[in-house]
PDB file of C-alpha atoms in Angstrom:
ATOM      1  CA  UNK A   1      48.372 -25.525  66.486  1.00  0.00           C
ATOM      2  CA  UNK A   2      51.238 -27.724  64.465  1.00  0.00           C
ATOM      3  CA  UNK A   3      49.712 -25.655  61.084  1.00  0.00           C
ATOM      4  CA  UNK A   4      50.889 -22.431  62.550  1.00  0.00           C
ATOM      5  CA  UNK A   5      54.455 -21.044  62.078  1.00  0.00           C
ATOM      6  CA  UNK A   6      56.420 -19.076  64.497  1.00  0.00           C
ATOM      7  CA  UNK A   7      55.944 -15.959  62.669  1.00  0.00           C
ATOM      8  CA  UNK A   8      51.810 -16.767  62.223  1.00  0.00           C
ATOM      9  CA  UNK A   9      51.925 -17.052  65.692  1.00  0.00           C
ATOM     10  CA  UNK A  10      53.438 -13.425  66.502  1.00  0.00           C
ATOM     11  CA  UNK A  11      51.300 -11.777  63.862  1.00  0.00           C
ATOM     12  CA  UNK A  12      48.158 -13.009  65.984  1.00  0.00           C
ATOM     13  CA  UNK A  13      50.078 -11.797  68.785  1.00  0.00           C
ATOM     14  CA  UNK A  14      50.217  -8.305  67.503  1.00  0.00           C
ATOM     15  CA  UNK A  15      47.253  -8.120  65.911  1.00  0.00           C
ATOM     16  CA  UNK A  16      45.637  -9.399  69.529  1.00  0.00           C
ATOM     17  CA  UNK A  17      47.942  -6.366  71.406  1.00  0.00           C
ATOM     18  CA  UNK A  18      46.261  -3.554  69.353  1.00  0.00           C
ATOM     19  CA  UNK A  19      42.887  -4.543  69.884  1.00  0.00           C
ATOM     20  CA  UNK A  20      43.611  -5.277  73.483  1.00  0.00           C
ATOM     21  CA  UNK A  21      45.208  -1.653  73.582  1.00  0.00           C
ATOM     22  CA  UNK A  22      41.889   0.188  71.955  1.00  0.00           C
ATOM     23  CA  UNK A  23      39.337  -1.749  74.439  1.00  0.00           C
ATOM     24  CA  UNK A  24      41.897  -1.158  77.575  1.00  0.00           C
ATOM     25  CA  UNK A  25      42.284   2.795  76.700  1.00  0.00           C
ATOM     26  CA  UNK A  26      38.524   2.757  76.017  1.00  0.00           C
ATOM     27  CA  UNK A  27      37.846   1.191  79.866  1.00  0.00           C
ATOM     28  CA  UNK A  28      40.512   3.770  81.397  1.00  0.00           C
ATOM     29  CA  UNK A  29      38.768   6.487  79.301  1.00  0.00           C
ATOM     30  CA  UNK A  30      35.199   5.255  80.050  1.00  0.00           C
ATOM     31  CA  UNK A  31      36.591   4.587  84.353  1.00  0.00           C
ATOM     32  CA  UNK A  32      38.915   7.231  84.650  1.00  0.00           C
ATOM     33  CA  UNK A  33      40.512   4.129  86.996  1.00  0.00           C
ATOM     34  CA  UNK A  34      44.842   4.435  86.850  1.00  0.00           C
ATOM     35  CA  UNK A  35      44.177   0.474  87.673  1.00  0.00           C
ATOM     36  CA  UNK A  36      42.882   0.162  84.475  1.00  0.00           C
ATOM     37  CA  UNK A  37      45.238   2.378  83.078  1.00  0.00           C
ATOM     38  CA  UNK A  38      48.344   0.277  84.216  1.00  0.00           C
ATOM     39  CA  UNK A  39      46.461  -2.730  82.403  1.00  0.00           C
ATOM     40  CA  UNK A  40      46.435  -0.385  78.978  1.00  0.00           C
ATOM     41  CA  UNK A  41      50.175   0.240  78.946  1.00  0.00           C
ATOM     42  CA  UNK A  42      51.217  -3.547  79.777  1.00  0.00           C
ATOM     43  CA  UNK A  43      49.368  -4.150  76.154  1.00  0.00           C
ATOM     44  CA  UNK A  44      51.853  -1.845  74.937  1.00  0.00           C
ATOM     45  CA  UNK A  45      54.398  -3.415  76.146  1.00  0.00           C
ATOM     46  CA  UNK A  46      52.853  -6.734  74.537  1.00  0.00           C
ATOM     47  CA  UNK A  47      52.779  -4.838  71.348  1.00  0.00           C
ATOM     48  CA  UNK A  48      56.335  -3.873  71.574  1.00  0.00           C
ATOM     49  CA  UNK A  49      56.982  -6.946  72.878  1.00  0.00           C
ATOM     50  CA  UNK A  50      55.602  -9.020  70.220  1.00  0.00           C
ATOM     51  CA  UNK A  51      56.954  -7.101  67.434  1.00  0.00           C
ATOM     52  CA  UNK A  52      60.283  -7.520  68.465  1.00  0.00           C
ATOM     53  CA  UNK A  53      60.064 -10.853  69.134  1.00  0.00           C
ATOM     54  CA  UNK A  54      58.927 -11.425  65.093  1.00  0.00           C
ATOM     55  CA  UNK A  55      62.247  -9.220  64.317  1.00  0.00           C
ATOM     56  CA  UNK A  56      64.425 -11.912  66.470  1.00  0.00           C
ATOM     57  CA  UNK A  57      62.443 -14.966  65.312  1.00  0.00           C
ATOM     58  CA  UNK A  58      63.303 -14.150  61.583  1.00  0.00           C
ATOM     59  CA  UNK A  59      66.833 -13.567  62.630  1.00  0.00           C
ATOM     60  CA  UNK A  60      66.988 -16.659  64.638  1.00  0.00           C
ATOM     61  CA  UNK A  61      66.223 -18.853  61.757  1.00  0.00           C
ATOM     62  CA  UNK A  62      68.341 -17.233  59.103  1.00  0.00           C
ATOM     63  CA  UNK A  63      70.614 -20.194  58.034  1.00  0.00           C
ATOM     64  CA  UNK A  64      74.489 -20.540  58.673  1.00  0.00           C
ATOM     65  CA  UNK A  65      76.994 -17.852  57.083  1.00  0.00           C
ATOM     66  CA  UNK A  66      81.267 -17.815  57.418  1.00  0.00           C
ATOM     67  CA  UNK A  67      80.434 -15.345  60.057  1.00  0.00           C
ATOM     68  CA  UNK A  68      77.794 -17.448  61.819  1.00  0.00           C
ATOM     69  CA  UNK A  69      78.526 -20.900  61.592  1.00  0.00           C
ATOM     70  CA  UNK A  70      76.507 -22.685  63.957  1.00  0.00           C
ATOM     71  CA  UNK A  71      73.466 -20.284  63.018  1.00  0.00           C
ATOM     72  CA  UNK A  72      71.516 -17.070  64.553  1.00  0.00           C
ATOM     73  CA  UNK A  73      69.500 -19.134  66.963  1.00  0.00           C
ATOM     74  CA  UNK A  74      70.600 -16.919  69.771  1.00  0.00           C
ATOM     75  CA  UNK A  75      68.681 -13.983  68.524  1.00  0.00           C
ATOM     76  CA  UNK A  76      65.814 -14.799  70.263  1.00  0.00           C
ATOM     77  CA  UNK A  77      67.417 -14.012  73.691  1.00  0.00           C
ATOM     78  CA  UNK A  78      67.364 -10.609  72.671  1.00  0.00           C
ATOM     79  CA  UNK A  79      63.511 -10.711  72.609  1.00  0.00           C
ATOM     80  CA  UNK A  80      63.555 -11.964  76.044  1.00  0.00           C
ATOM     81  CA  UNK A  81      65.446  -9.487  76.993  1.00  0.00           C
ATOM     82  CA  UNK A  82      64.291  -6.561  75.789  1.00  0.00           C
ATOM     83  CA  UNK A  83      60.555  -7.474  76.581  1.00  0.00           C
ATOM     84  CA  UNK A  84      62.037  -7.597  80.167  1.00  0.00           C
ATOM     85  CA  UNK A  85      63.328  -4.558  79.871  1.00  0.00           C
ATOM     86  CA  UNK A  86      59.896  -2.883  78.748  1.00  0.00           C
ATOM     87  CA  UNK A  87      58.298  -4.783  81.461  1.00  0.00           C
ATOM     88  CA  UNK A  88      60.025  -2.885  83.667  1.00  0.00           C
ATOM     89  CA  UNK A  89      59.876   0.714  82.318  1.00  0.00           C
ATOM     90  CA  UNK A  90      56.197  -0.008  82.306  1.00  0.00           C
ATOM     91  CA  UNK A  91      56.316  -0.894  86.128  1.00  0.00           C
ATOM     92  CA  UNK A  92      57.821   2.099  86.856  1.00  0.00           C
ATOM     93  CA  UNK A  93      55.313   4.386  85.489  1.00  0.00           C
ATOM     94  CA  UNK A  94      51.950   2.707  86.901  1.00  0.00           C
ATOM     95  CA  UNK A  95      54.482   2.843  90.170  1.00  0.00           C
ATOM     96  CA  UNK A  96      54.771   6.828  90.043  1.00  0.00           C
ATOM     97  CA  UNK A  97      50.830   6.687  88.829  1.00  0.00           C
ATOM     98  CA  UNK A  98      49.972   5.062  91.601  1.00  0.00           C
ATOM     99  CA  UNK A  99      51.261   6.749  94.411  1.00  0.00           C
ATOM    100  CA  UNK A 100      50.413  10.113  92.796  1.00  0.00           C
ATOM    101  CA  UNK A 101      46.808   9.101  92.972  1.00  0.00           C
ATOM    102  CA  UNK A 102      47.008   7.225  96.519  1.00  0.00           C
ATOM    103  CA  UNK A 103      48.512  10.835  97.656  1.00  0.00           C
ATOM    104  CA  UNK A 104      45.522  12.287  95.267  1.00  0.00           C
ATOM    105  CA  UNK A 105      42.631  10.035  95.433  1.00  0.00           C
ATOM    106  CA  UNK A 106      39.504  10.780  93.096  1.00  0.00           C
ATOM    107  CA  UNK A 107      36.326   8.830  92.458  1.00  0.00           C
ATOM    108  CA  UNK A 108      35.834   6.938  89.921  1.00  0.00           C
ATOM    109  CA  UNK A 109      33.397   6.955  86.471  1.00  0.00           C
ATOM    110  CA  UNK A 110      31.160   4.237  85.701  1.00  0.00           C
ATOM    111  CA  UNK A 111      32.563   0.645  85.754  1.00  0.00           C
ATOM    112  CA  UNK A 112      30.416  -1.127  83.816  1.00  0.00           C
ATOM    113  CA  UNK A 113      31.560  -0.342  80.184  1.00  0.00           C
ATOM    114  CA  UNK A 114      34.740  -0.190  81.082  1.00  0.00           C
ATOM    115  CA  UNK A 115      35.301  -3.199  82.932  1.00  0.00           C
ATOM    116  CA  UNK A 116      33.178  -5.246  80.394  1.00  0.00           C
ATOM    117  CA  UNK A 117      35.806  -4.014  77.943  1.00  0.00           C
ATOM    118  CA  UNK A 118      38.632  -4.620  80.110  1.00  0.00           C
ATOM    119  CA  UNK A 119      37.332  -8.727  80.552  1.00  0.00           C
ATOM    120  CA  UNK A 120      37.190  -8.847  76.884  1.00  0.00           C
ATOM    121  CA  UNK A 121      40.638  -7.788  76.024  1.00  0.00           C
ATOM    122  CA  UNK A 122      41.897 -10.208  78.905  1.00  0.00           C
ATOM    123  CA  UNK A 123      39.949 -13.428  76.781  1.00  0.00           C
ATOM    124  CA  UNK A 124      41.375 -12.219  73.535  1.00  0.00           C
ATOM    125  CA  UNK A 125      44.716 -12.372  75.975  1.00  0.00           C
ATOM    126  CA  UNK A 126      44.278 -16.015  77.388  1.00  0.00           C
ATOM    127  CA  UNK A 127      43.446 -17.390  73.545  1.00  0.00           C
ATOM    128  CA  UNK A 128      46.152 -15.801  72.203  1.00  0.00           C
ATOM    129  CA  UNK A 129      48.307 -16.599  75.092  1.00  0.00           C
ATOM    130  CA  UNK A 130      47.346 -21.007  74.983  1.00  0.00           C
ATOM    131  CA  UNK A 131      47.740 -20.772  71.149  1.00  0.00           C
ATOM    132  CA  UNK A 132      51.477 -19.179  71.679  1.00  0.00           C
ATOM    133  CA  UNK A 133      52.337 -21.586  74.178  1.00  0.00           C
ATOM    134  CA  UNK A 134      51.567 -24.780  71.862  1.00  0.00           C
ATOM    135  CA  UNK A 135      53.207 -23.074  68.964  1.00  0.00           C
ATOM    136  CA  UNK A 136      56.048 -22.189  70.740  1.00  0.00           C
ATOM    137  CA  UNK A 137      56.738 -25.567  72.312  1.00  0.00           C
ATOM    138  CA  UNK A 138      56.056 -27.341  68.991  1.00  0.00           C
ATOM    139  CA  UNK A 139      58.856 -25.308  67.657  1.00  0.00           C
ATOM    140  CA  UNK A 140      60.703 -25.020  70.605  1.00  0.00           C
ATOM    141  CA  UNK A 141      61.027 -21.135  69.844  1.00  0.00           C
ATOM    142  CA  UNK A 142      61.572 -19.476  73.768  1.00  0.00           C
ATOM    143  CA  UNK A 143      60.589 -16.181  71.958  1.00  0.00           C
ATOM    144  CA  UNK A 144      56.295 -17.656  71.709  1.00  0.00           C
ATOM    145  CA  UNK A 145      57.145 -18.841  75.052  1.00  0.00           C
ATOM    146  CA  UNK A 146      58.092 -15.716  76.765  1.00  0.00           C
ATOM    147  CA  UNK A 147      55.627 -13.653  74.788  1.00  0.00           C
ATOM    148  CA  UNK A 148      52.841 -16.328  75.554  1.00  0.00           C
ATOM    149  CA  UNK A 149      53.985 -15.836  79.417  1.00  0.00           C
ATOM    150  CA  UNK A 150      53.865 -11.902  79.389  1.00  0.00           C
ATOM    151  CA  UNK A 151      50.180 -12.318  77.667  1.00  0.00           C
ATOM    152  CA  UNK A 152      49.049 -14.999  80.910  1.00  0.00           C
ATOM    153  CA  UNK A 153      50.760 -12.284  83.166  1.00  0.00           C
ATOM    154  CA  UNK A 154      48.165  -9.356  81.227  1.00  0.00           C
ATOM    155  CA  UNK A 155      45.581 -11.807  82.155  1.00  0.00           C
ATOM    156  CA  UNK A 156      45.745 -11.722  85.549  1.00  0.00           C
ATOM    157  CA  UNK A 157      46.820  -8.517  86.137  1.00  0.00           C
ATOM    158  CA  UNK A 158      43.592  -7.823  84.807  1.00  0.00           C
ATOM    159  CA  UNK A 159      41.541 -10.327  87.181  1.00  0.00           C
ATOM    160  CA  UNK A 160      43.568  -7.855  89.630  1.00  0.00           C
ATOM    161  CA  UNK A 161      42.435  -4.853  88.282  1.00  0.00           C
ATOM    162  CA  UNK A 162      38.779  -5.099  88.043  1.00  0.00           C
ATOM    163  CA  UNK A 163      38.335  -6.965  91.720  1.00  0.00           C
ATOM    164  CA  UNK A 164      40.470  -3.638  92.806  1.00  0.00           C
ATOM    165  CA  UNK A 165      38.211  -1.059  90.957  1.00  0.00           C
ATOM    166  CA  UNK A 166      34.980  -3.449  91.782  1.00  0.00           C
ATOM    167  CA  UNK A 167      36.242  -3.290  95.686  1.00  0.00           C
ATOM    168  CA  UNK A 168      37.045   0.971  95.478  1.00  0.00           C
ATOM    169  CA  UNK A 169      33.519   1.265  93.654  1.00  0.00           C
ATOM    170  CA  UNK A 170      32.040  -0.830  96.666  1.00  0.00           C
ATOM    171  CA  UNK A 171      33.166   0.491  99.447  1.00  0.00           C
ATOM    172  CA  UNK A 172      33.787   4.050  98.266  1.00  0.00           C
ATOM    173  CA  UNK A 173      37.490   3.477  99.268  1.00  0.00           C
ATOM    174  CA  UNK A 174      38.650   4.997  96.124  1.00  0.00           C
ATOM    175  CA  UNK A 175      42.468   4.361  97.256  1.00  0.00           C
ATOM    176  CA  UNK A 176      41.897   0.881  96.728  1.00  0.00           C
ATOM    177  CA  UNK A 177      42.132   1.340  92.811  1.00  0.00           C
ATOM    178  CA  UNK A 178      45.525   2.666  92.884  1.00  0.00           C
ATOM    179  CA  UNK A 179      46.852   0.353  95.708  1.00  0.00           C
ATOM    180  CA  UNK A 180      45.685  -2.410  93.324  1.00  0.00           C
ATOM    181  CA  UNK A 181      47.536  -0.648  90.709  1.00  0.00           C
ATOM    182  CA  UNK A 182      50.809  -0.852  92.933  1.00  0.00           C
ATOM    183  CA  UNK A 183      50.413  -4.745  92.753  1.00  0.00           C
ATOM    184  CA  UNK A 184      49.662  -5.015  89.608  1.00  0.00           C
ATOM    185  CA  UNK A 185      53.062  -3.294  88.857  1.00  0.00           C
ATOM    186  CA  UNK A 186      55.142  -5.732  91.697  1.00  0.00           C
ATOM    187  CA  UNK A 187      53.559  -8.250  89.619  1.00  0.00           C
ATOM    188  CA  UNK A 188      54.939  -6.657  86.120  1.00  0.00           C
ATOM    189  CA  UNK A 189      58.393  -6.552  87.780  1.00  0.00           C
ATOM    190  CA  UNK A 190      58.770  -9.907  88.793  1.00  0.00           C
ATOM    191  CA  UNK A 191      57.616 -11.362  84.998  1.00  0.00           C
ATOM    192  CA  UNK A 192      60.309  -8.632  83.743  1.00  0.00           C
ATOM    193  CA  UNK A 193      63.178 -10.406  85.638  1.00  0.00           C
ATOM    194  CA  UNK A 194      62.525 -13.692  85.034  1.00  0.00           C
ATOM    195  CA  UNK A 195      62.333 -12.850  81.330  1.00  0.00           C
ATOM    196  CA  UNK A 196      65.840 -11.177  81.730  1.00  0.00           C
ATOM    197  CA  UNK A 197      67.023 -14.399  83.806  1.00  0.00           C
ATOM    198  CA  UNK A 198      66.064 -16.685  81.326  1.00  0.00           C
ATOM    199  CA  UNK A 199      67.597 -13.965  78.045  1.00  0.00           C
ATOM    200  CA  UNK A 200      71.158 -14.322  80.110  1.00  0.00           C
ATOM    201  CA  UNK A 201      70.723 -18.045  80.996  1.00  0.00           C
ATOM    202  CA  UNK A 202      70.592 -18.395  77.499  1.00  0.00           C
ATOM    203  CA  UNK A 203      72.943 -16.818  76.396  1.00  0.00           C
ATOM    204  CA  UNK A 204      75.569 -18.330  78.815  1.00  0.00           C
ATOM    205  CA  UNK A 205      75.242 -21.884  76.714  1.00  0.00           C
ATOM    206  CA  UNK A 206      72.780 -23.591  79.474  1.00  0.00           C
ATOM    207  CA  UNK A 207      72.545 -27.031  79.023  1.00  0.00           C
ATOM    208  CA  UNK A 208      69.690 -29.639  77.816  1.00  0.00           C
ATOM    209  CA  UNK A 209      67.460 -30.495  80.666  1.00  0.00           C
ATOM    210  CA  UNK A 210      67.970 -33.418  82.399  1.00  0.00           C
ATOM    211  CA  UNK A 211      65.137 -35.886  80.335  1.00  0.00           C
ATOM    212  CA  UNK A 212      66.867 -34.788  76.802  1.00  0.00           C
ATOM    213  CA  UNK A 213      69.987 -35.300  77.809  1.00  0.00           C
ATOM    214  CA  UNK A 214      69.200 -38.649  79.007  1.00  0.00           C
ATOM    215  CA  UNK A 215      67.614 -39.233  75.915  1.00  0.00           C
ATOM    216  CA  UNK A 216      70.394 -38.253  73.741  1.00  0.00           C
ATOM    217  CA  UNK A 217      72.280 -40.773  76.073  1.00  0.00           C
ATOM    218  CA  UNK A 218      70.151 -43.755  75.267  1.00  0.00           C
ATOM    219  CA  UNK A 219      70.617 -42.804  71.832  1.00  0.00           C
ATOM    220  CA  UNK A 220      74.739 -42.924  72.258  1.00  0.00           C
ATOM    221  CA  UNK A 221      74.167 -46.234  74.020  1.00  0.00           C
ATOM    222  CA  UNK A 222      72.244 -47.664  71.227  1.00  0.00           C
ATOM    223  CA  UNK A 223      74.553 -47.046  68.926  1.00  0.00           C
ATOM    224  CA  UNK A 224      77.255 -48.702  70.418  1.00  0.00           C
ATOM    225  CA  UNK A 225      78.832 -51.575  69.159  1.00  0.00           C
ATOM    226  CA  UNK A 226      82.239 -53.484  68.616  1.00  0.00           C
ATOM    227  CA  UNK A 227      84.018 -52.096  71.769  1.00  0.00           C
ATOM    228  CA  UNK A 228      83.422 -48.253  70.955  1.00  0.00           C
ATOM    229  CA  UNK A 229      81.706 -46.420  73.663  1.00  0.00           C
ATOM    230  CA  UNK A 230      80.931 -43.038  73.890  1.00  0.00           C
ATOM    231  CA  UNK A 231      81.704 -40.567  76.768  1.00  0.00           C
ATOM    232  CA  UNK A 232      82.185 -36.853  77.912  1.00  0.00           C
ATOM    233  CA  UNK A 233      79.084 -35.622  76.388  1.00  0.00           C
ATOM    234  CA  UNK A 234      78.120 -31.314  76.563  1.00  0.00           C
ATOM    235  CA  UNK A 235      75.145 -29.928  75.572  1.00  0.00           C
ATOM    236  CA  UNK A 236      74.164 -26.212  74.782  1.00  0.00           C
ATOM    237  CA  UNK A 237      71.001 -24.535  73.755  1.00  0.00           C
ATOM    238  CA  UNK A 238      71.011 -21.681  71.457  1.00  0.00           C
ATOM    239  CA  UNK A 239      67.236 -20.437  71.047  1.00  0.00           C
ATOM    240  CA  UNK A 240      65.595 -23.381  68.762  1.00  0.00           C
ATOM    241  CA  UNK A 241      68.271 -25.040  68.084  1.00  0.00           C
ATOM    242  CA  UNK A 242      70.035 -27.667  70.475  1.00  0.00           C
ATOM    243  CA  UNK A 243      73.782 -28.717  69.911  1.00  0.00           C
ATOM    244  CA  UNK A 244      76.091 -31.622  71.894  1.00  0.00           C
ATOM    245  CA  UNK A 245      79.816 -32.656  71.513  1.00  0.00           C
ATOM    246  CA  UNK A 246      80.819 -36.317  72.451  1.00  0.00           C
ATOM    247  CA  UNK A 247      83.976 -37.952  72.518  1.00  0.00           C
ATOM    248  CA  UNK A 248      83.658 -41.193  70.749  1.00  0.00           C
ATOM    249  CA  UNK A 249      86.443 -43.843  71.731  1.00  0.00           C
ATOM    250  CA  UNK A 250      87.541 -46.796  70.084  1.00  0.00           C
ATOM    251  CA  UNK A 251      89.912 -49.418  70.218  1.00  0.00           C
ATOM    252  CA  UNK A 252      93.241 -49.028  68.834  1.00  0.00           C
ATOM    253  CA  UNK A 253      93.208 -51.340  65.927  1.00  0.00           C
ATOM    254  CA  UNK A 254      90.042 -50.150  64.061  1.00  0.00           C
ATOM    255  CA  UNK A 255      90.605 -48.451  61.225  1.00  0.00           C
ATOM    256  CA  UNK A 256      89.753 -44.637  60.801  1.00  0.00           C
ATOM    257  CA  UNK A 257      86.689 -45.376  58.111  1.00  0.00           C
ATOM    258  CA  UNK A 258      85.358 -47.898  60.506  1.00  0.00           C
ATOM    259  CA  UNK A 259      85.196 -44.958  63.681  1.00  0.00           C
ATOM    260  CA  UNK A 260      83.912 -42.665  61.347  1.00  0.00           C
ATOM    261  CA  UNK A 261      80.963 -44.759  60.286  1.00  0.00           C
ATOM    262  CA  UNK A 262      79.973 -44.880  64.149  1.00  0.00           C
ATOM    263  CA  UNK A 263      81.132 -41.356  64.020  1.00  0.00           C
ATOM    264  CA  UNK A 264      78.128 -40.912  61.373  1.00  0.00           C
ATOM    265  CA  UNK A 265      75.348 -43.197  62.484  1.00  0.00           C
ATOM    266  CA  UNK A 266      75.549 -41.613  65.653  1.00  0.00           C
ATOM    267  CA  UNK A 267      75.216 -38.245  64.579  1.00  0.00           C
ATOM    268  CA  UNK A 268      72.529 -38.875  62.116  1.00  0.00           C
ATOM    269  CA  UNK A 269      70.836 -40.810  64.974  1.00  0.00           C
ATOM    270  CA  UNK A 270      70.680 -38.358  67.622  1.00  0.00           C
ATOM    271  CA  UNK A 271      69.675 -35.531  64.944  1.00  0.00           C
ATOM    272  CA  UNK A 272      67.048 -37.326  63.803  1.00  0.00           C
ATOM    273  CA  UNK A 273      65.821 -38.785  67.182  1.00  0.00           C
ATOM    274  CA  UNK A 274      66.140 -35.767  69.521  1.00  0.00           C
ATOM    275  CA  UNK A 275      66.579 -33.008  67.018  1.00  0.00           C
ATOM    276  CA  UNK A 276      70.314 -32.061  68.469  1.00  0.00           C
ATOM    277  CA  UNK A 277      73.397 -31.153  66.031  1.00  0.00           C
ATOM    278  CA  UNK A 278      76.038 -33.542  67.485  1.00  0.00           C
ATOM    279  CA  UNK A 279      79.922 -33.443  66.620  1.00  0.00           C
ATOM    280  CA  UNK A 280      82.154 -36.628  67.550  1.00  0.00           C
ATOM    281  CA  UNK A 281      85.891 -36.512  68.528  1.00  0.00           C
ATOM    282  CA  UNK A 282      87.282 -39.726  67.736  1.00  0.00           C
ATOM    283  CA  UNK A 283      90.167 -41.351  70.228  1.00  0.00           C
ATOM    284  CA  UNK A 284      91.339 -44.428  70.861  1.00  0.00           C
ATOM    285  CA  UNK A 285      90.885 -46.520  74.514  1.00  0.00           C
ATOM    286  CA  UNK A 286      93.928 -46.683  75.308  1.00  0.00           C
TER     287      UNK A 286
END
């Protein structure tokens, strides 16, 4: 899915929420079930979700201004964030749903339409879900990647869903669909704060994993030659884009073009190896 941009990506993504909205609606409509209710309003929060996320991916790669000068690739925090934060408004009301209709049970409609419906809009889910997952990673955009995980969350709060209603429509137990329900929503809640962990990780400058920061190290390594060596290196990631600082130190009697040529070549090297903006500081051994 290399042919796909970022912002392809989340148009599929919203175009896949509001048909996923119209069949989920139709199967509450059709069931009358609040367990397939709870499964129509998490698509809302995909669409809101989603669209967001296409605001904050734009943002994101806007290119470096005087009042931004290492770029806007934070932004798409923000859509981690606040897709958390709809996660869990949505949570709450299939929470207060729930219990009204565990304290006010009623039977259910026919299941057959509606769950039909329901397992459809879960597929479109799961394809549009793998599709944001490759694009995401080949762009290393966390906003595809968090939307991509909300959409594989939909998915199997939906497998949820219809074994809940299919169990109530068995047994007659008709307090089964909105204990289901109640799950489903624990389940919402936990995808909400690990989208809000990961927004603030973020944005506290977390470091390259351990792999790329090895690799950036081999890359240092390889680069070294004539008694300079390289040392103290920091990392940060800031939504796509992946920055490191290094000290570079050389021995006293080299001149300053000859550090700044390993100054160079090791910059251009690790930017074009590992795709990470690295700035040298230059000081001597001793």
């Amino acid at each position: 899915m290399r042919t796909l941009t970022p912002h392809q990506a989340l148009l599929l993504s919203i175009l896949a929420a509001l048909t996923t909205i119209g069949m989920k609606a139709g199967a509450w409509w059709l069931t009358g079930s609040v367990g397939f209710l709870s499964d129509a309003l998490e698509s809302l929060v995909n669409l809101a979700g989603a669209s967001f996320a296409l605001l904050m991916v734009s943002l994101a790669r806007a290119p470096a201004d005087p009042e931004h000068p290492y770029g806007h690739g934070k932004a798409e925090y923000f859509s981690a964030a606040f897709e958390g934060m709809l996660i869990f408004v949505a949570a709450l009301v299939i929470l207060a749903t729930a219990v009204e209709r565990l304290i006010h049970p009623q039977p259910l409609g026919a299941l057959g339409l509606g769950t039909v419906l329901s397992v459809g809009a879960s597929l479109v889910n799961l394809v549009v879900a793998r599709i944001l997952f490759q694009v995401g990673r080949a762009h290393r955009s966390l906003a595809l990647e968090a939307d991509a995980r909300h959409l594989m969350t939909d998915v199997w709060t939906t497998a949820g869903v219809v074994a809940g209603v299919g169990l109530a429509s068995l047994s007659g137990w008709n307090w089964l669909d909105p204990l289901v329900a109640a799950g489903v929503a624990v389940n919402i809640l936990r995808e909400g704060w690990g989208l809000m962990h990961r927004s603030v990780d973020g944005l506290m400058d977390r470091a390259l994993d351990d792999a790329e920061i090895r690799h950036i190290e081999a890359v240092l390594h390889s680069c070294c030659n004539g008694g300079g060596r390289f040392v103290n290196l920091k990392t940060r990631v800031a939504g796509a884009m992946q920055f490191a600082h290094v000290d570079l130190r050389v021995p006293g009697d080299w001149t300053v073009a000859h550090a700044h040529a390993l100054a160079d070549a090791a910059e251009e090297a690790v930017r074009t190896q590992t795709g990470t903006r690295l700035t040298t500081h230059i000081e001597p051994i001793d």
